[in-house]
Amino acid sequence: MLRCCALLAALILVGFTAFEAHADRRVAFVIGNSEYRDIPALKNPDKDAEDVSNTFRLAGFDVFVAKDLTKLQFEEQFRNYLAAADGADLAVVYYSGHGFQIGGENFLIPVDASLKAAADIEVQAIKLDDVLEQLRSKSKIQLIILDACRNNPFPRKDYWLRDQLIAAGGSGLAQVKSSLNTLIAFATEPGSVAYDGTGDLSPFSSAFSRRALAPNQEIRTVMAAVRRDVVKATDGKQVPWENSSLIDEVVLMRRANRPALPPVLEKVVPSGVGPVALDLPEPVDVDGGAVTVSIERPPALGRLMLDGKPVATGEPIAGKDLPRLEMDVPKGSGAQEEVDMLAYATRDNWGGQSQGILVFRVKNGEGAEGQQLMASLEAEQKQQVLERGIHITGAAEAIEKRDISVPVGVGPVLLKLDFPTKDPAVSLKLASYPATGTLSLPDRTLSPDSSLTADEVDHLRYEPQIGAVKPLIVGFEIRADNASSKPATMKLSPSVEPCDREAGEPLDLQGVVPGLLPNEISSNAVDVCRAAVKAYPDVARFRYELGRALLATGKVDEAKKAIQEAADRGHVRAVFELGYIASSGIGTAVDPTKANGFYLKASERGDPYGMTAWGRALFNGLGVQRDTGKGLDLLLKAAAMGHTYAMNDLAAIFTEGRNGVPADPMRAVAFLRAGVERQDMYSMNILGRNYLSGRGVEKDPKQAQTLFQKAMDLGQPYAPGSLGRMYRDGVGVAQNFDEAQRLFELAAARGDYSGAYDRAALEMQKGEKADQAVAVRYLAFAVGLDLRDELPSARTTLAQFAAKPKTAALKQLRSELKSKIQVGGSLDDQLVKTARAVWEQANPRRDLF
């Protein structure tokens, strides 16, 4: 009979339990720019960002919050955010600060922007379309919210936009066309100005934070309520506006979870002894709200009591009172054991509900048997209270002072707390949520108000925020019904995998570290990356980083395999790398068409390296039909993301004027300075040359010397030659041929064919003291390193030397080779091929410089 009743109870619950949920990935980037350096500060954005970020965290988002960002800080934090948003269900950017429009393009303004020169907008501001395009390539749904519609505070009226000078708009932002599943919200309508208001928060941010917390409200309903609030607060002067192409519903504050209950419980109830406690566990609202309970199916053999009063069917009682619910079975019942059932429903403030079942056996509580039964039940109850206290203490000890290392960038990591109890009466309330990152269960993301049941704790996961490596504290309040609770705290320590540290790449939008240049990859990288691939076979990034490490050690075939596997698993930078391999002929024939196919794919998925390579090909017509406008636009997009290679390409275009783009040396210098600010050694060398020639800047040999020296110290191949010429010619420094000779030799060792040629020329200037074999040696290096034949005079000069110094130079070069090579042809050809082999032997890493 009891088994049949339990089966009936299970059938009743089917309608309440037949659902499946999962934890969506939702990421928000909240920016508040107040303390501008060259223009008036804004009073609200700092508080706006704080308030809005708290709102998103309460809604269960992984929240990146930043205040008073410079352009470089924005690039860095936006890259971290994009890495976190990769594959997200919803990606949000909320910006409060200065912004204005130029030619229908909207720009967000970092706090260090001065915007004094025509080129400054491209290197100092943030184009909204670029932000949106990146979000589209990363996430399923995009939401951009802008409280930036203020007057243009800068005095300059025109700026470069692609290949034209465009006048800046006077006020407000321009309308933005959204793609599928995107919502863009503005604090006010296009072309109008938003107000700061009289309080700490702007009228728009204040209304948004308040309305976004309404549970289970779709975003368009939320924004309509925000609009009403702002219109009222500003007496109709400010009307928020949005452009939506959403096809999926977006709910920020979701409250769809049901109060947690054990579905079926069993209990023995004696008859004829008065009300007996049923010991039902308190329902836990996992979202942190209040729970009410109502009796759906009362027992047939007795009546329910709470604090001495009967409880009617359907009568609501507070969830916290459920453990005190009693049952009074009259005398005469249970003479023969009988089975009864109680069904009750729990509901939270958000509309969630669940159902609990108590199956109980009624036994006769009278006479000697009854006394024995009561004594047994009382002992059982005392034991349960004792055990529950032990459970709470043990649970606190299992958590207290734990320090758990959690790797960054591998998804949610199971914390493995080994929780000592599954007692349904035990629950955990989050007392302090980690400052960054997200706690989650397989079916939901937790918020600062969340609770967990005991049987959920072993499934608790944490995903660290990319870019945040400081230890974090998580606090819990462990409780059981109305018993006293115990606090417990633990530490979560985000850690970067050794593979990321040893072989992560700069500007990798799926990476987790600032990254290393190829010449900075250590010999240990291969081993640690193999270990990472084994430990995390589903993380494509580690396969790509293994490929980088293998390339750095010259294991080209293994490297190509690892990079291809990473690309097949969705790592975008690996797609670019396949293009680079095809274009440079590393272990394969050079194939520009194949390379461009990879570059196009990487570019379309937002990779700045791919944008630069594909933009360069389009602008110059390299293996593809020339499209100057599209190529220039891609280079500008990559530069806006902080890619210094694109900046240097743009500097070359604007210095000379190419393919219809007008020359503007000052614009070129703006990009070079931006590259130097990002510590790019190539930008340093080029800008140093500008200071020597006076192109776009006033001549300043001392500044040139400083830039050449810094670039040389960073390993730049051409900077030693640039500095060597200063010493050779006595420009800005005292003439010093010995120092010039040393620098030209260093340049040649790094692969600079011009430096090698200058070293040969310097030797010939010694006249009768010249060592012609040395001159021949460096001419051979100059020709061998000049793969694009950009210095034809080197081969011509080599041909003018007699056979004797050539033979001596060739003998010396051959003695430096560790293995023989087959060379044929003329004496000059043998010299060039041998010199090239000597250099490659000393530089096995194909991308060292």
Short mmCIF file of C-alpha atoms in Angstrom, two decimals, residues 203-449:
data_model
loop_
_atom_site.label_atom_id
_atom_site.label_comp_id
_atom_site.label_asym_id
_atom_site.label_seq_id
_atom_site.Cartn_x
_atom_site.Cartn_y
_atom_site.Cartn_z
CA PRO A 203 17.83 60.29 -15.19
CA PHE A 204 18.38 57.53 -17.74
CA SER A 205 20.75 55.34 -15.70
CA SER A 206 18.60 55.77 -12.59
CA ALA A 207 15.49 54.64 -14.43
CA PHE A 208 17.29 51.74 -16.10
CA SER A 209 18.71 50.34 -12.86
CA ARG A 210 15.31 50.54 -11.21
CA ARG A 211 13.31 49.06 -14.09
CA ALA A 212 15.82 46.36 -15.11
CA LEU A 213 15.38 44.66 -11.72
CA ALA A 214 11.71 43.95 -12.40
CA PRO A 215 11.59 40.15 -12.56
CA ASN A 216 10.79 38.37 -15.81
CA GLN A 217 10.28 41.57 -17.81
CA GLU A 218 11.31 41.48 -21.48
CA ILE A 219 13.88 44.16 -22.36
CA ARG A 220 11.55 46.10 -24.67
CA THR A 221 9.01 46.33 -21.87
CA VAL A 222 11.78 47.49 -19.53
CA MET A 223 12.93 50.18 -21.98
CA ALA A 224 9.36 51.42 -22.43
CA ALA A 225 9.11 51.87 -18.66
CA VAL A 226 12.51 53.61 -18.64
CA ARG A 227 11.26 55.98 -21.34
CA ARG A 228 8.19 56.88 -19.32
CA ASP A 229 10.31 57.54 -16.21
CA VAL A 230 12.84 59.74 -18.04
CA VAL A 231 10.19 61.75 -19.87
CA LYS A 232 8.51 62.43 -16.54
CA ALA A 233 11.79 63.26 -14.74
CA THR A 234 12.89 65.74 -17.45
CA ASP A 235 9.44 67.27 -18.13
CA GLY A 236 9.49 65.84 -21.63
CA LYS A 237 12.87 67.34 -22.60
CA GLN A 238 14.55 63.94 -22.90
CA VAL A 239 12.98 60.96 -24.67
CA PRO A 240 14.98 57.70 -24.58
CA TRP A 241 14.98 55.80 -27.83
CA GLU A 242 16.00 52.36 -29.02
CA ASN A 243 16.43 50.47 -32.25
CA SER A 244 15.65 46.77 -32.00
CA SER A 245 15.96 43.83 -34.36
CA LEU A 246 15.48 41.23 -31.62
CA ILE A 247 13.85 37.98 -32.61
CA ASP A 248 14.52 36.30 -29.26
CA GLU A 249 13.15 37.45 -25.93
CA VAL A 250 15.68 39.08 -23.62
CA VAL A 251 14.95 39.06 -19.89
CA LEU A 252 17.61 40.64 -17.68
CA MET A 253 16.28 39.72 -14.22
CA ARG A 254 15.08 36.17 -14.72
CA ARG A 255 13.21 34.53 -11.88
CA ALA A 256 12.10 31.27 -13.41
CA ASN A 257 13.48 28.87 -10.82
CA ARG A 258 11.17 27.00 -8.52
CA PRO A 259 11.45 26.83 -4.75
CA ALA A 260 13.59 23.82 -3.93
CA LEU A 261 11.87 20.95 -2.12
CA PRO A 262 12.50 17.26 -1.69
CA PRO A 263 9.68 15.82 -3.83
CA VAL A 264 8.56 12.84 -1.72
CA LEU A 265 9.07 12.35 2.04
CA GLU A 266 7.88 9.64 4.41
CA LYS A 267 6.77 9.99 8.06
CA VAL A 268 5.18 7.88 10.83
CA VAL A 269 2.33 9.70 12.65
CA PRO A 270 0.75 8.24 15.83
CA SER A 271 -2.98 8.66 16.43
CA GLY A 272 -4.71 9.82 19.55
CA VAL A 273 -1.78 11.76 21.02
CA GLY A 274 -2.58 15.27 19.77
CA PRO A 275 -0.70 17.32 17.17
CA VAL A 276 2.57 15.72 16.00
CA ALA A 277 5.30 17.68 14.18
CA LEU A 278 5.69 16.61 10.55
CA ASP A 279 9.28 17.96 10.34
CA LEU A 280 8.82 19.18 6.78
CA PRO A 281 11.94 21.02 5.50
CA GLU A 282 11.70 24.74 4.83
CA PRO A 283 11.43 25.40 1.07
CA VAL A 284 14.42 27.22 -0.34
CA ASP A 285 13.90 29.94 -2.93
CA VAL A 286 17.10 29.74 -4.94
CA ASP A 287 16.58 33.34 -6.14
CA GLY A 288 16.42 34.73 -2.63
CA GLY A 289 12.79 35.74 -2.34
CA ALA A 290 10.02 34.79 0.06
CA VAL A 291 8.08 31.54 -0.35
CA THR A 292 4.46 30.81 0.47
CA VAL A 293 2.95 27.36 0.91
CA SER A 294 -0.59 26.14 0.42
CA ILE A 295 -2.14 22.72 1.07
CA GLU A 296 -3.33 21.21 -2.21
CA ARG A 297 -4.42 17.78 -0.96
CA PRO A 298 -5.04 17.50 2.78
CA PRO A 299 -4.69 14.19 4.61
CA ALA A 300 -7.86 12.15 5.00
CA LEU A 301 -6.99 10.62 8.38
CA GLY A 302 -6.31 13.80 10.36
CA ARG A 303 -6.11 17.55 10.26
CA LEU A 304 -3.20 19.92 9.85
CA MET A 305 -2.32 22.41 12.58
CA LEU A 306 0.02 25.39 12.79
CA ASP A 307 0.64 27.00 16.19
CA GLY A 308 -2.50 25.37 17.55
CA LYS A 309 -4.76 26.53 14.70
CA PRO A 310 -6.13 24.36 11.89
CA VAL A 311 -4.80 24.97 8.36
CA ALA A 312 -7.42 24.89 5.61
CA THR A 313 -6.93 23.65 2.08
CA GLY A 314 -5.55 26.43 -0.09
CA GLU A 315 -4.72 28.66 2.88
CA PRO A 316 -1.32 30.35 2.34
CA ILE A 317 1.30 30.03 5.04
CA ALA A 318 4.86 31.39 5.07
CA GLY A 319 7.53 28.97 3.83
CA LYS A 320 9.58 29.56 6.97
CA ASP A 321 6.63 28.22 9.02
CA LEU A 322 6.40 24.91 7.17
CA PRO A 323 8.80 23.07 9.54
CA ARG A 324 6.31 23.79 12.39
CA LEU A 325 3.37 22.23 10.58
CA GLU A 326 1.72 19.48 12.68
CA MET A 327 -0.86 16.75 12.11
CA ASP A 328 -3.52 15.71 14.59
CA VAL A 329 -4.89 12.18 14.03
CA PRO A 330 -7.91 11.33 16.24
CA LYS A 331 -8.21 8.26 18.41
CA GLY A 332 -9.24 5.09 16.70
CA SER A 333 -7.30 5.73 13.54
CA GLY A 334 -4.34 3.51 12.87
CA ALA A 335 -5.60 0.54 14.89
CA GLN A 336 -4.42 -1.26 11.80
CA GLU A 337 -1.59 0.65 10.09
CA GLU A 338 -2.97 3.00 7.44
CA VAL A 339 -1.28 5.07 4.75
CA ASP A 340 -2.21 8.65 3.95
CA MET A 341 -0.75 11.44 1.83
CA LEU A 342 -0.35 15.21 2.01
CA ALA A 343 0.36 17.31 -1.11
CA TYR A 344 1.41 20.94 -0.79
CA ALA A 345 2.48 23.61 -3.28
CA THR A 346 5.15 26.29 -2.82
CA ARG A 347 5.21 29.58 -4.72
CA ASP A 348 7.75 32.38 -4.84
CA ASN A 349 7.42 36.08 -5.63
CA TRP A 350 8.39 35.53 -9.27
CA GLY A 351 5.71 33.02 -10.21
CA GLY A 352 7.80 29.92 -9.76
CA GLN A 353 6.20 26.98 -8.04
CA SER A 354 6.95 23.41 -6.99
CA GLN A 355 5.09 20.66 -5.22
CA GLY A 356 5.97 18.53 -2.24
CA ILE A 357 4.52 15.24 -1.12
CA LEU A 358 4.48 13.67 2.33
CA VAL A 359 3.50 10.01 2.49
CA PHE A 360 2.88 8.96 6.07
CA ARG A 361 1.86 5.88 7.98
CA VAL A 362 -0.69 6.30 10.72
CA LYS A 363 -0.16 3.98 13.70
CA ASN A 364 -2.09 3.59 16.92
CA GLY A 365 -0.56 5.85 19.55
CA GLU A 366 -2.54 4.45 22.50
CA GLY A 367 -1.52 1.85 25.06
CA ALA A 368 1.88 0.31 25.62
CA GLU A 369 2.61 0.05 21.90
CA GLY A 370 1.73 3.70 21.50
CA GLN A 371 4.02 4.71 24.33
CA GLN A 372 6.83 2.76 22.74
CA LEU A 373 6.09 4.40 19.37
CA MET A 374 6.08 7.90 20.91
CA ALA A 375 9.33 7.21 22.71
CA SER A 376 10.84 5.97 19.49
CA LEU A 377 9.65 9.03 17.55
CA GLU A 378 10.91 11.41 20.24
CA ALA A 379 14.29 9.71 20.20
CA GLU A 380 14.33 9.86 16.42
CA GLN A 381 13.49 13.56 16.53
CA LYS A 382 16.23 14.27 19.06
CA GLN A 383 18.66 12.28 16.93
CA GLN A 384 17.60 14.24 13.86
CA VAL A 385 18.17 17.55 15.64
CA LEU A 386 21.58 16.32 16.79
CA GLU A 387 22.49 15.07 13.33
CA ARG A 388 21.29 18.30 11.74
CA GLY A 389 23.58 20.29 14.00
CA ILE A 390 26.43 17.96 13.08
CA HIS A 391 25.56 18.41 9.40
CA ILE A 392 25.68 22.19 9.67
CA THR A 393 28.98 22.11 11.53
CA GLY A 394 30.46 19.62 9.09
CA ALA A 395 29.23 21.63 6.14
CA ALA A 396 30.84 24.79 7.51
CA GLU A 397 34.10 22.91 8.09
CA ALA A 398 34.02 21.58 4.52
CA ILE A 399 33.95 25.13 3.17
CA GLU A 400 35.72 27.24 5.79
CA LYS A 401 39.14 28.51 4.78
CA ARG A 402 39.31 26.46 1.59
CA ASP A 403 41.62 28.01 -1.02
CA ILE A 404 40.72 26.67 -4.45
CA SER A 405 42.85 27.42 -7.50
CA VAL A 406 40.64 27.95 -10.55
CA PRO A 407 42.16 28.18 -14.06
CA VAL A 408 41.11 31.15 -16.19
CA GLY A 409 39.54 30.74 -19.60
CA VAL A 410 38.52 27.08 -19.50
CA GLY A 411 34.84 27.61 -18.72
CA PRO A 412 33.03 26.96 -15.42
CA VAL A 413 35.22 24.88 -13.10
CA LEU A 414 33.69 22.40 -10.64
CA LEU A 415 34.77 23.41 -7.12
CA LYS A 416 34.63 19.86 -5.69
CA LEU A 417 33.68 20.90 -2.16
CA ASP A 418 32.85 17.32 -1.06
CA PHE A 419 29.85 18.55 0.88
CA PRO A 420 29.22 16.11 3.75
CA THR A 421 25.41 16.04 3.75
CA LYS A 422 22.43 15.74 1.43
CA ASP A 423 19.97 16.56 4.22
CA PRO A 424 17.05 18.29 2.45
CA ALA A 425 16.62 20.66 5.39
CA VAL A 426 20.16 22.05 4.94
CA SER A 427 20.62 24.99 2.58
CA LEU A 428 23.27 27.59 1.82
CA LYS A 429 22.57 31.27 1.34
CA LEU A 430 25.21 33.33 -0.46
CA ALA A 431 26.43 35.91 2.06
CA SER A 432 29.19 37.43 -0.10
CA TYR A 433 29.40 36.95 -3.85
CA PRO A 434 32.83 37.00 -5.56
CA ALA A 435 33.71 40.48 -6.82
CA THR A 436 34.37 39.18 -10.34
CA GLY A 437 33.42 36.06 -12.27
CA THR A 438 30.30 33.94 -11.85
CA LEU A 439 29.11 31.12 -9.63
CA SER A 440 26.79 28.68 -11.33
CA LEU A 441 25.10 25.32 -11.27
CA PRO A 442 24.49 23.31 -14.44
CA ASP A 443 20.92 24.64 -14.63
CA ARG A 444 21.39 28.27 -13.61
CA THR A 445 23.79 31.12 -12.89
CA LEU A 446 23.78 32.28 -9.29
CA SER A 447 23.40 35.89 -8.22
CA PRO A 448 24.31 37.61 -4.92
CA ASP A 449 20.81 36.78 -3.60
#
